Amino acid sequence: MRLLRVEPLPASTVLAFGDDAIEQVISLDREGRPFYVYDRERAWKRGLDGRLHVRGRDASGRRLRKTLSRPEALRLYGRWLDAAAVAAEALGPRAREILRWTPEALLDGEGRRYRAAYRWPVSILPPDAYLDVVLQATYGCTWNRCTFCAFYRDRPFQKRDPEAFRDHVEAVRALLGRGIALRKGIFLADGNALALGEAILPLFDIARAAFPGRSLAAFLDLWSGSKKAPDWWRRLFDRGLRKVAIGVESGDPSLLRTLNKPGDPRELLPFVRMLKEAGLALRLIFLVGAGGAPFREAHLSRSLDLLAALPLGPEDVVYLSPLVPEPGTPYAAAAPEPVEDLDAELIRWASSVRRLGLRVSRYDIREFVY
């Protein structure tokens, strides 16, 4: 393949290769690190920890999701750096950003820097936050007993004091470097950092001072969030909070009890009304397939009834997340009879939610890369 195009964009550098038509595109951040590469069959995403993740189809046409082994990642990094070397003259000054790297530095060196910046891995984000700056105001989840969830089972819930948080923010800023230009907002992690109450306020200020001009988002749970007064959410809005993602999971109380998910769906209406009055945009997450075949109809019908009652607007999104049992969780051990065709069930849910006039998007946790 030959070089067809070089695009020196403000936030990235894009190289396009092919013969008569584009066959491969390599996108690099302003530190010169590849972050997204695709060809006609597959796409590769690089995490901030240096690891490479491939998405596409295998030889039999089945969906492919895989984290590459070290030898595989080093081989691809070397291939992409060789391609960039061919484009050195066309790259001009940006060639120095890219060609200073080695495959080992991209994988091993950046992995060490990532682990120094993030004491615990970033386990999950809402899809619209994949390109946010993630700052861990807390570790873990205050509840951490939902039967289906394994995101935070490896860590106790802890909060960071302002001094420790400031050190963390500086380490993240150094890790991102000029790659910050790709990042859209700030996401305060882990599972429910907003449960901190007043202790979160100085952390908001530190985050916004380090990354000015970016709004904040976070996960939020009904269980702890509904205990806060309306004025609390207005205060957070005034400090830069703009979006919250709530794991509703289902509108069926009996299913929520099966999932050991705290909170009652009836409490969601006043809670959502309070958040909307504060000016916040919502991301409501529902677990499609939860409870398996026995709960299939009640799960959908009661979730739709709940959504129809909520004061949602065009700025809000309903996320539909297919529940894929995680090995080692109580849900997987219980092994409920699964919904027969989960993809078809997702389509059924999406069509039903759209008929309510709401925005809906798929949220597949297997696609997550930070």
mmCIF file of C-alpha atoms in Angstrom:
data_model
loop_
_atom_site.group_PDB
_atom_site.id
_atom_site.type_symbol
_atom_site.label_atom_id
_atom_site.label_comp_id
_atom_site.label_asym_id
_atom_site.label_seq_id
_atom_site.Cartn_x
_atom_site.Cartn_y
_atom_site.Cartn_z
ATOM 1 C CA MET A 1 0.000 0.000 0.000
ATOM 2 C CA ARG A 2 1.076 3.558 -0.612
ATOM 3 C CA LEU A 3 0.388 6.723 1.331
ATOM 4 C CA LEU A 4 -2.757 8.389 -0.004
ATOM 5 C CA ARG A 5 -3.426 11.153 2.492
ATOM 6 C CA VAL A 6 -2.035 12.899 5.572
ATOM 7 C CA GLU A 7 -4.405 14.979 7.707
ATOM 8 C CA PRO A 8 -2.722 17.057 10.440
ATOM 9 C CA LEU A 9 -5.854 17.833 12.468
ATOM 10 C CA PRO A 10 -5.819 19.968 15.641
ATOM 11 C CA ALA A 11 -6.488 16.975 17.932
ATOM 12 C CA SER A 12 -4.951 14.144 15.916
ATOM 13 C CA THR A 13 -2.920 13.060 12.912
ATOM 14 C CA VAL A 14 -4.575 10.788 10.347
ATOM 15 C CA LEU A 15 -2.693 8.666 7.803
ATOM 16 C CA ALA A 16 -4.575 6.922 4.982
ATOM 17 C CA PHE A 17 -2.999 4.111 2.961
ATOM 18 C CA GLY A 18 -4.117 2.060 -0.012
ATOM 19 C CA ASP A 19 -3.638 1.454 -3.699
ATOM 20 C CA ASP A 20 -6.483 2.937 -5.721
ATOM 21 C CA ALA A 21 -8.783 3.346 -2.716
ATOM 22 C CA ILE A 22 -8.222 3.770 1.021
ATOM 23 C CA GLU A 23 -7.559 0.396 2.646
ATOM 24 C CA GLN A 24 -6.184 1.385 6.051
ATOM 25 C CA VAL A 25 -6.437 4.487 8.237
ATOM 26 C CA ILE A 26 -4.158 5.134 11.219
ATOM 27 C CA SER A 27 -5.232 7.824 13.699
ATOM 28 C CA LEU A 28 -2.717 9.106 16.246
ATOM 29 C CA ASP A 29 -3.094 11.535 19.126
ATOM 30 C CA ARG A 30 -0.940 14.649 19.463
ATOM 31 C CA GLU A 31 1.581 12.677 21.511
ATOM 32 C CA GLY A 32 2.058 10.489 18.432
ATOM 33 C CA ARG A 33 0.362 7.404 19.910
ATOM 34 C CA PRO A 34 -1.970 5.347 17.689
ATOM 35 C CA PHE A 35 -5.439 5.315 19.218
ATOM 36 C CA TYR A 36 -7.646 3.991 16.404
ATOM 37 C CA VAL A 37 -6.720 2.015 13.295
ATOM 38 C CA TYR A 38 -9.069 0.382 10.837
ATOM 39 C CA ASP A 39 -8.972 -1.441 7.550
ATOM 40 C CA ARG A 40 -11.736 -2.977 5.473
ATOM 41 C CA GLU A 41 -12.324 -5.835 7.902
ATOM 42 C CA ARG A 42 -11.275 -4.857 11.403
ATOM 43 C CA ALA A 43 -10.698 -1.989 13.783
ATOM 44 C CA TRP A 44 -8.087 -1.710 16.526
ATOM 45 C CA LYS A 45 -8.470 0.511 19.566
ATOM 46 C CA ARG A 46 -5.591 1.363 21.855
ATOM 47 C CA GLY A 47 -6.348 1.851 25.526
ATOM 48 C CA LEU A 48 -4.487 4.377 27.635
ATOM 49 C CA ASP A 49 -2.804 1.388 29.286
ATOM 50 C CA GLY A 50 -1.145 0.581 25.950
ATOM 51 C CA ARG A 51 -3.112 -2.596 25.260
ATOM 52 C CA LEU A 52 -4.659 -3.166 21.837
ATOM 53 C CA HIS A 53 -8.229 -4.359 21.335
ATOM 54 C CA VAL A 54 -9.516 -5.649 18.001
ATOM 55 C CA ARG A 55 -13.120 -5.522 16.804
ATOM 56 C CA GLY A 56 -14.531 -6.969 13.600
ATOM 57 C CA ARG A 57 -15.331 -10.371 12.119
ATOM 58 C CA ASP A 58 -13.302 -13.559 12.116
ATOM 59 C CA ALA A 59 -12.773 -15.835 9.096
ATOM 60 C CA SER A 60 -16.149 -17.508 9.663
ATOM 61 C CA GLY A 61 -17.982 -14.185 9.858
ATOM 62 C CA ARG A 62 -18.558 -14.293 13.611
ATOM 63 C CA ARG A 63 -18.179 -11.122 15.679
ATOM 64 C CA LEU A 64 -14.618 -10.705 16.951
ATOM 65 C CA ARG A 65 -13.778 -8.984 20.225
ATOM 66 C CA LYS A 66 -10.307 -9.613 21.546
ATOM 67 C CA THR A 67 -7.528 -8.046 23.584
ATOM 68 C CA LEU A 68 -4.311 -8.776 21.737
ATOM 69 C CA SER A 69 -1.426 -10.652 23.310
ATOM 70 C CA ARG A 70 1.843 -8.837 23.892
ATOM 71 C CA PRO A 71 3.541 -10.313 20.778
ATOM 72 C CA GLU A 72 0.505 -9.468 18.640
ATOM 73 C CA ALA A 73 0.380 -5.892 19.938
ATOM 74 C CA LEU A 74 4.119 -5.329 19.479
ATOM 75 C CA ARG A 75 3.936 -6.633 15.927
ATOM 76 C CA LEU A 76 1.099 -4.279 14.991
ATOM 77 C CA TYR A 77 2.695 -1.282 16.701
ATOM 78 C CA GLY A 78 5.863 -1.966 14.722
ATOM 79 C CA ARG A 79 3.926 -2.220 11.478
ATOM 80 C CA TRP A 80 2.117 1.079 12.085
ATOM 81 C CA LEU A 81 5.310 2.885 13.067
ATOM 82 C CA ASP A 82 6.957 1.597 9.882
ATOM 83 C CA ALA A 83 4.019 2.978 7.905
ATOM 84 C CA ALA A 84 4.419 6.339 9.636
ATOM 85 C CA ALA A 85 8.127 6.338 8.767
ATOM 86 C CA VAL A 86 7.187 6.028 5.090
ATOM 87 C CA ALA A 87 5.035 9.139 5.559
ATOM 88 C CA ALA A 88 7.745 11.088 7.435
ATOM 89 C CA GLU A 89 8.335 13.695 4.745
ATOM 90 C CA ALA A 90 4.621 14.353 4.290
ATOM 91 C CA LEU A 91 4.132 14.520 8.067
ATOM 92 C CA GLY A 92 6.560 17.402 8.443
ATOM 93 C CA PRO A 93 7.056 18.481 12.080
ATOM 94 C CA ARG A 94 4.567 15.875 13.283
ATOM 95 C CA ALA A 95 6.915 13.088 12.259
ATOM 96 C CA ARG A 96 8.885 13.772 15.447
ATOM 97 C CA GLU A 97 5.762 13.203 17.575
ATOM 98 C CA ILE A 98 5.230 9.773 16.068
ATOM 99 C CA LEU A 99 8.648 8.363 15.228
ATOM 100 C CA ARG A 100 10.079 8.880 18.730
ATOM 101 C CA TRP A 101 8.037 5.859 19.838
ATOM 102 C CA THR A 102 9.004 2.192 19.844
ATOM 103 C CA PRO A 103 6.512 -0.685 20.087
ATOM 104 C CA GLU A 104 7.790 -1.481 23.593
ATOM 105 C CA ALA A 105 7.341 2.112 24.727
ATOM 106 C CA LEU A 106 3.768 2.206 23.421
ATOM 107 C CA LEU A 107 2.815 -1.030 25.153
ATOM 108 C CA ASP A 108 5.017 -1.507 28.212
ATOM 109 C CA GLY A 109 6.112 2.033 28.982
ATOM 110 C CA GLU A 110 2.631 3.522 28.650
ATOM 111 C CA GLY A 111 1.231 0.606 30.629
ATOM 112 C CA ARG A 112 3.478 1.489 33.554
ATOM 113 C CA ARG A 113 2.479 5.167 33.348
ATOM 114 C CA TYR A 114 -1.206 4.204 33.255
ATOM 115 C CA ARG A 115 -0.891 2.019 36.349
ATOM 116 C CA ALA A 116 0.904 4.835 38.149
ATOM 117 C CA ALA A 117 -1.915 7.256 37.311
ATOM 118 C CA TYR A 118 -4.829 4.884 37.987
ATOM 119 C CA ARG A 119 -4.532 2.864 41.176
ATOM 120 C CA TRP A 120 -7.374 0.642 39.933
ATOM 121 C CA PRO A 121 -8.301 0.074 36.283
ATOM 122 C CA VAL A 122 -11.138 2.133 34.835
ATOM 123 C CA SER A 123 -13.753 -0.634 34.735
ATOM 124 C CA ILE A 124 -16.609 0.879 32.720
ATOM 125 C CA LEU A 125 -18.021 4.134 31.347
ATOM 126 C CA PRO A 126 -21.226 5.112 29.547
ATOM 127 C CA PRO A 127 -20.663 5.102 25.764
ATOM 128 C CA ASP A 128 -20.790 8.883 25.455
ATOM 129 C CA ALA A 129 -17.986 9.136 28.034
ATOM 130 C CA TYR A 130 -15.466 6.842 26.320
ATOM 131 C CA LEU A 131 -13.454 9.916 25.297
ATOM 132 C CA ASP A 132 -13.759 11.735 28.601
ATOM 133 C CA VAL A 133 -10.919 12.312 31.052
ATOM 134 C CA VAL A 134 -11.606 9.795 33.818
ATOM 135 C CA LEU A 135 -10.712 10.962 37.313
ATOM 136 C CA GLN A 136 -11.159 8.547 40.200
ATOM 137 C CA ALA A 137 -12.662 10.553 43.028
ATOM 138 C CA THR A 138 -13.532 7.221 44.623
ATOM 139 C CA TYR A 139 -12.683 3.570 44.161
ATOM 140 C CA GLY A 140 -15.329 0.906 43.919
ATOM 141 C CA CYS A 141 -19.045 1.031 44.659
ATOM 142 C CA THR A 142 -20.834 1.789 47.925
ATOM 143 C CA TRP A 143 -23.265 -1.110 47.362
ATOM 144 C CA ASN A 144 -21.254 -3.628 45.295
ATOM 145 C CA ARG A 145 -23.743 -6.457 45.871
ATOM 146 C CA CYS A 146 -25.758 -6.546 42.626
ATOM 147 C CA THR A 147 -25.778 -10.174 41.517
ATOM 148 C CA PHE A 148 -24.876 -9.422 37.884
ATOM 149 C CA CYS A 149 -22.068 -6.890 38.373
ATOM 150 C CA ALA A 150 -18.359 -7.709 38.607
ATOM 151 C CA PHE A 151 -16.920 -4.281 37.806
ATOM 152 C CA TYR A 152 -15.759 -3.412 41.323
ATOM 153 C CA ARG A 153 -15.458 -6.775 43.067
ATOM 154 C CA ASP A 154 -11.677 -6.397 43.074
ATOM 155 C CA ARG A 155 -11.648 -3.257 45.240
ATOM 156 C CA PRO A 156 -13.170 -1.844 48.421
ATOM 157 C CA PHE A 157 -15.055 1.437 48.335
ATOM 158 C CA GLN A 158 -12.721 4.289 49.257
ATOM 159 C CA LYS A 159 -12.727 8.025 48.730
ATOM 160 C CA ARG A 160 -9.799 10.253 47.868
ATOM 161 C CA ASP A 161 -9.048 13.310 49.948
ATOM 162 C CA PRO A 162 -8.311 16.541 48.052
ATOM 163 C CA GLU A 163 -4.522 16.194 48.291
ATOM 164 C CA ALA A 164 -4.496 12.619 46.979
ATOM 165 C CA PHE A 165 -7.007 13.545 44.293
ATOM 166 C CA ARG A 166 -4.856 16.466 43.154
ATOM 167 C CA ASP A 167 -1.842 14.135 42.809
ATOM 168 C CA HIS A 168 -3.983 11.710 40.801
ATOM 169 C CA VAL A 169 -5.230 14.494 38.520
ATOM 170 C CA GLU A 170 -1.676 15.618 37.797
ATOM 171 C CA ALA A 171 -0.622 12.048 36.977
ATOM 172 C CA VAL A 172 -3.563 11.684 34.579
ATOM 173 C CA ARG A 173 -2.775 15.012 32.961
ATOM 174 C CA ALA A 174 0.844 13.935 32.433
ATOM 175 C CA LEU A 175 -0.282 10.593 30.988
ATOM 176 C CA LEU A 176 -2.584 12.276 28.483
ATOM 177 C CA GLY A 177 -0.133 14.996 27.516
ATOM 178 C CA ARG A 178 -1.209 16.666 24.282
ATOM 179 C CA GLY A 179 -3.578 13.740 23.786
ATOM 180 C CA ILE A 180 -5.956 15.723 26.001
ATOM 181 C CA ALA A 181 -7.155 17.397 22.796
ATOM 182 C CA LEU A 182 -9.154 14.240 22.006
ATOM 183 C CA ARG A 183 -10.938 14.249 25.355
ATOM 184 C CA LYS A 184 -14.384 15.817 25.509
ATOM 185 C CA GLY A 185 -15.349 16.091 29.164
ATOM 186 C CA ILE A 186 -14.485 14.901 32.672
ATOM 187 C CA PHE A 187 -15.970 11.732 34.146
ATOM 188 C CA LEU A 188 -15.771 11.318 37.917
ATOM 189 C CA ALA A 189 -15.328 7.625 38.722
ATOM 190 C CA ASP A 190 -15.732 4.979 40.077
ATOM 191 C CA GLY A 191 -19.245 3.560 40.443
ATOM 192 C CA ASN A 192 -21.021 6.259 42.413
ATOM 193 C CA ALA A 193 -18.624 9.035 43.351
ATOM 194 C CA LEU A 194 -21.546 11.430 43.816
ATOM 195 C CA ALA A 195 -22.514 9.501 46.956
ATOM 196 C CA LEU A 196 -19.730 11.400 48.754
ATOM 197 C CA GLY A 197 -21.877 14.429 49.501
ATOM 198 C CA GLU A 198 -20.074 17.610 50.549
ATOM 199 C CA ALA A 199 -16.682 15.910 50.237
ATOM 200 C CA ILE A 200 -17.087 15.869 46.452
ATOM 201 C CA LEU A 201 -17.182 19.671 46.124
ATOM 202 C CA PRO A 202 -13.430 20.404 46.414
ATOM 203 C CA LEU A 203 -12.777 17.510 44.005
ATOM 204 C CA PHE A 204 -15.067 19.169 41.447
ATOM 205 C CA ASP A 205 -13.045 22.352 41.775
ATOM 206 C CA ILE A 206 -9.694 20.558 41.408
ATOM 207 C CA ALA A 207 -10.892 18.680 38.321
ATOM 208 C CA ARG A 208 -12.197 21.768 36.554
ATOM 209 C CA ALA A 209 -9.094 23.796 37.401
ATOM 210 C CA ALA A 210 -6.876 21.095 35.874
ATOM 211 C CA PHE A 211 -9.045 20.657 32.768
ATOM 212 C CA PRO A 212 -10.746 24.017 32.202
ATOM 213 C CA GLY A 213 -13.661 24.350 29.834
ATOM 214 C CA ARG A 214 -14.838 20.755 30.297
ATOM 215 C CA SER A 215 -18.099 19.755 31.928
ATOM 216 C CA LEU A 216 -18.430 16.892 34.392
ATOM 217 C CA ALA A 217 -20.374 13.638 34.333
ATOM 218 C CA ALA A 218 -20.659 10.674 36.693
ATOM 219 C CA PHE A 219 -22.559 7.522 37.502
ATOM 220 C CA LEU A 220 -25.380 7.941 39.987
ATOM 221 C CA ASP A 221 -27.563 5.438 41.805
ATOM 222 C CA LEU A 222 -31.160 5.815 42.897
ATOM 223 C CA TRP A 223 -30.416 4.326 46.298
ATOM 224 C CA SER A 224 -28.085 7.094 47.503
ATOM 225 C CA GLY A 225 -29.004 9.880 45.088
ATOM 226 C CA SER A 226 -32.680 10.081 46.014
ATOM 227 C CA LYS A 227 -31.719 10.954 49.595
ATOM 228 C CA LYS A 228 -30.226 14.276 48.475
ATOM 229 C CA ALA A 229 -32.231 17.519 48.520
ATOM 230 C CA PRO A 230 -33.108 19.335 45.256
ATOM 231 C CA ASP A 231 -30.729 22.164 46.116
ATOM 232 C CA TRP A 232 -27.819 19.712 46.187
ATOM 233 C CA TRP A 233 -28.167 18.942 42.495
ATOM 234 C CA ARG A 234 -28.437 22.606 41.612
ATOM 235 C CA ARG A 235 -25.199 23.211 43.503
ATOM 236 C CA LEU A 236 -23.462 20.469 41.515
ATOM 237 C CA PHE A 237 -24.839 21.881 38.273
ATOM 238 C CA ASP A 238 -23.405 25.278 39.215
ATOM 239 C CA ARG A 239 -20.036 23.570 39.754
ATOM 240 C CA GLY A 240 -20.042 22.021 36.289
ATOM 241 C CA LEU A 241 -21.983 18.741 36.525
ATOM 242 C CA ARG A 242 -23.992 18.284 33.331
ATOM 243 C CA LYS A 243 -24.737 14.548 32.910
ATOM 244 C CA VAL A 244 -25.450 11.611 35.183
ATOM 245 C CA ALA A 245 -25.782 7.944 34.190
ATOM 246 C CA ILE A 246 -28.203 5.887 36.286
ATOM 247 C CA GLY A 247 -28.327 2.112 36.243
ATOM 248 C CA VAL A 248 -32.097 1.700 36.406
ATOM 249 C CA GLU A 249 -31.788 -1.892 35.085
ATOM 250 C CA SER A 250 -35.569 -2.539 35.071
ATOM 251 C CA GLY A 251 -38.951 -1.114 35.942
ATOM 252 C CA ASP A 252 -39.991 -4.467 37.427
ATOM 253 C CA PRO A 253 -39.556 -4.462 41.237
ATOM 254 C CA SER A 254 -39.490 -8.256 41.477
ATOM 255 C CA LEU A 255 -36.681 -8.450 38.919
ATOM 256 C CA LEU A 256 -34.699 -5.800 40.799
ATOM 257 C CA ARG A 257 -35.023 -7.887 43.956
ATOM 258 C CA THR A 258 -33.729 -10.898 42.033
ATOM 259 C CA LEU A 259 -30.752 -8.801 40.896
ATOM 260 C CA ASN A 260 -30.248 -7.517 44.475
ATOM 261 C CA LYS A 261 -30.440 -3.983 43.069
ATOM 262 C CA PRO A 262 -31.386 -1.469 45.788
ATOM 263 C CA GLY A 263 -34.142 1.075 45.277
ATOM 264 C CA ASP A 264 -37.750 0.960 44.113
ATOM 265 C CA PRO A 265 -38.757 2.003 40.571
ATOM 266 C CA ARG A 266 -41.534 4.127 42.088
ATOM 267 C CA GLU A 267 -38.843 6.334 43.614
ATOM 268 C CA LEU A 268 -37.376 7.090 40.190
ATOM 269 C CA LEU A 269 -40.085 9.543 39.072
ATOM 270 C CA PRO A 270 -39.535 12.155 41.824
ATOM 271 C CA PHE A 271 -35.789 11.581 41.597
ATOM 272 C CA VAL A 272 -35.665 12.170 37.843
ATOM 273 C CA ARG A 273 -37.919 15.204 38.202
ATOM 274 C CA MET A 274 -35.501 16.632 40.771
ATOM 275 C CA LEU A 275 -32.488 16.040 38.516
ATOM 276 C CA LYS A 276 -34.203 17.560 35.493
ATOM 277 C CA GLU A 277 -35.207 20.644 37.462
ATOM 278 C CA ALA A 278 -31.520 21.072 38.318
ATOM 279 C CA GLY A 279 -30.706 21.149 34.578
ATOM 280 C CA LEU A 280 -29.005 17.759 34.287
ATOM 281 C CA ALA A 281 -29.043 15.476 31.242
ATOM 282 C CA LEU A 282 -29.728 11.827 32.043
ATOM 283 C CA ARG A 283 -28.431 8.515 30.760
ATOM 284 C CA LEU A 284 -30.797 5.768 31.942
ATOM 285 C CA ILE A 285 -29.410 2.237 31.627
ATOM 286 C CA PHE A 286 -31.632 -0.833 31.260
ATOM 287 C CA LEU A 287 -30.355 -4.427 31.246
ATOM 288 C CA VAL A 288 -31.946 -6.215 28.308
ATOM 289 C CA GLY A 289 -32.246 -9.934 28.970
ATOM 290 C CA ALA A 290 -31.997 -9.541 32.742
ATOM 291 C CA GLY A 291 -33.769 -12.329 34.576
ATOM 292 C CA GLY A 292 -33.859 -14.401 31.419
ATOM 293 C CA ALA A 293 -36.961 -15.843 29.809
ATOM 294 C CA PRO A 294 -39.099 -15.945 33.006
ATOM 295 C CA PHE A 295 -38.957 -12.139 33.350
ATOM 296 C CA ARG A 296 -38.937 -11.277 29.628
ATOM 297 C CA GLU A 297 -42.403 -9.748 29.255
ATOM 298 C CA ALA A 298 -42.747 -8.135 32.677
ATOM 299 C CA HIS A 299 -39.257 -6.651 32.381
ATOM 300 C CA LEU A 300 -40.094 -4.862 29.137
ATOM 301 C CA SER A 301 -43.663 -3.824 29.893
ATOM 302 C CA ARG A 302 -42.925 -2.387 33.333
ATOM 303 C CA SER A 303 -39.790 -0.663 32.087
ATOM 304 C CA LEU A 304 -41.810 0.984 29.313
ATOM 305 C CA ASP A 305 -44.456 2.071 31.819
ATOM 306 C CA LEU A 306 -41.728 3.609 33.946
ATOM 307 C CA LEU A 307 -40.107 5.415 31.014
ATOM 308 C CA ALA A 308 -43.457 6.767 29.813
ATOM 309 C CA ALA A 309 -43.971 8.445 33.190
ATOM 310 C CA LEU A 310 -40.582 10.161 33.342
ATOM 311 C CA PRO A 311 -40.106 13.822 32.302
ATOM 312 C CA LEU A 312 -37.352 13.104 29.771
ATOM 313 C CA GLY A 313 -36.282 15.437 26.971
ATOM 314 C CA PRO A 314 -34.205 15.351 23.781
ATOM 315 C CA GLU A 315 -30.990 15.749 25.791
ATOM 316 C CA ASP A 316 -31.618 12.456 27.623
ATOM 317 C CA VAL A 317 -30.712 8.967 26.370
ATOM 318 C CA VAL A 318 -32.023 5.510 27.222
ATOM 319 C CA TYR A 319 -29.161 3.011 27.047
ATOM 320 C CA LEU A 320 -30.029 -0.618 26.348
ATOM 321 C CA SER A 321 -27.311 -2.909 27.642
ATOM 322 C CA PRO A 322 -27.437 -6.622 26.772
ATOM 323 C CA LEU A 323 -26.867 -8.639 29.920
ATOM 324 C CA VAL A 324 -24.061 -11.107 29.300
ATOM 325 C CA PRO A 325 -23.556 -13.132 32.516
ATOM 326 C CA GLU A 326 -20.121 -12.535 33.995
ATOM 327 C CA PRO A 327 -18.432 -15.743 35.203
ATOM 328 C CA GLY A 328 -18.048 -15.813 38.963
ATOM 329 C CA THR A 329 -21.063 -13.618 39.724
ATOM 330 C CA PRO A 330 -24.107 -14.876 41.645
ATOM 331 C CA TYR A 331 -26.225 -14.182 38.555
ATOM 332 C CA ALA A 332 -24.101 -16.491 36.418
ATOM 333 C CA ALA A 333 -24.172 -19.146 39.143
ATOM 334 C CA ALA A 334 -27.985 -19.004 39.279
ATOM 335 C CA ALA A 335 -28.032 -19.579 35.494
ATOM 336 C CA PRO A 336 -31.587 -18.420 34.691
ATOM 337 C CA GLU A 337 -33.008 -19.639 31.391
ATOM 338 C CA PRO A 338 -31.718 -17.014 28.929
ATOM 339 C CA VAL A 339 -33.757 -14.999 26.462
ATOM 340 C CA GLU A 340 -33.572 -17.030 23.264
ATOM 341 C CA ASP A 341 -32.330 -14.316 20.869
ATOM 342 C CA LEU A 342 -30.737 -11.401 22.707
ATOM 343 C CA ASP A 343 -30.077 -9.389 19.536
ATOM 344 C CA ALA A 344 -33.739 -9.657 18.562
ATOM 345 C CA GLU A 345 -34.710 -8.688 22.097
ATOM 346 C CA LEU A 346 -32.555 -5.569 21.862
ATOM 347 C CA ILE A 347 -34.324 -4.608 18.638
ATOM 348 C CA ARG A 348 -37.708 -5.158 20.307
ATOM 349 C CA TRP A 349 -36.738 -2.947 23.223
ATOM 350 C CA ALA A 350 -35.292 -0.223 21.005
ATOM 351 C CA SER A 351 -38.425 -0.083 18.844
ATOM 352 C CA SER A 352 -40.651 0.089 21.912
ATOM 353 C CA VAL A 353 -38.629 2.863 23.546
ATOM 354 C CA ARG A 354 -38.541 4.893 20.328
ATOM 355 C CA ARG A 355 -42.329 4.719 20.128
ATOM 356 C CA LEU A 356 -42.332 6.663 23.397
ATOM 357 C CA GLY A 357 -40.483 9.457 21.574
ATOM 358 C CA LEU A 358 -37.241 8.873 23.484
ATOM 359 C CA ARG A 359 -33.649 8.680 22.300
ATOM 360 C CA VAL A 360 -32.250 5.183 22.580
ATOM 361 C CA SER A 361 -28.794 3.730 22.053
ATOM 362 C CA ARG A 362 -27.113 0.354 22.483
ATOM 363 C CA TYR A 363 -24.644 0.020 25.360
ATOM 364 C CA ASP A 364 -22.581 -3.136 25.008
ATOM 365 C CA ILE A 365 -20.042 -3.303 27.823
ATOM 366 C CA ARG A 366 -17.920 -5.663 25.712
ATOM 367 C CA GLU A 367 -17.096 -2.733 23.424
ATOM 368 C CA PHE A 368 -15.637 -0.601 26.221
ATOM 369 C CA VAL A 369 -12.054 0.634 25.879
ATOM 370 C CA TYR A 370 -10.630 3.566 27.832
#
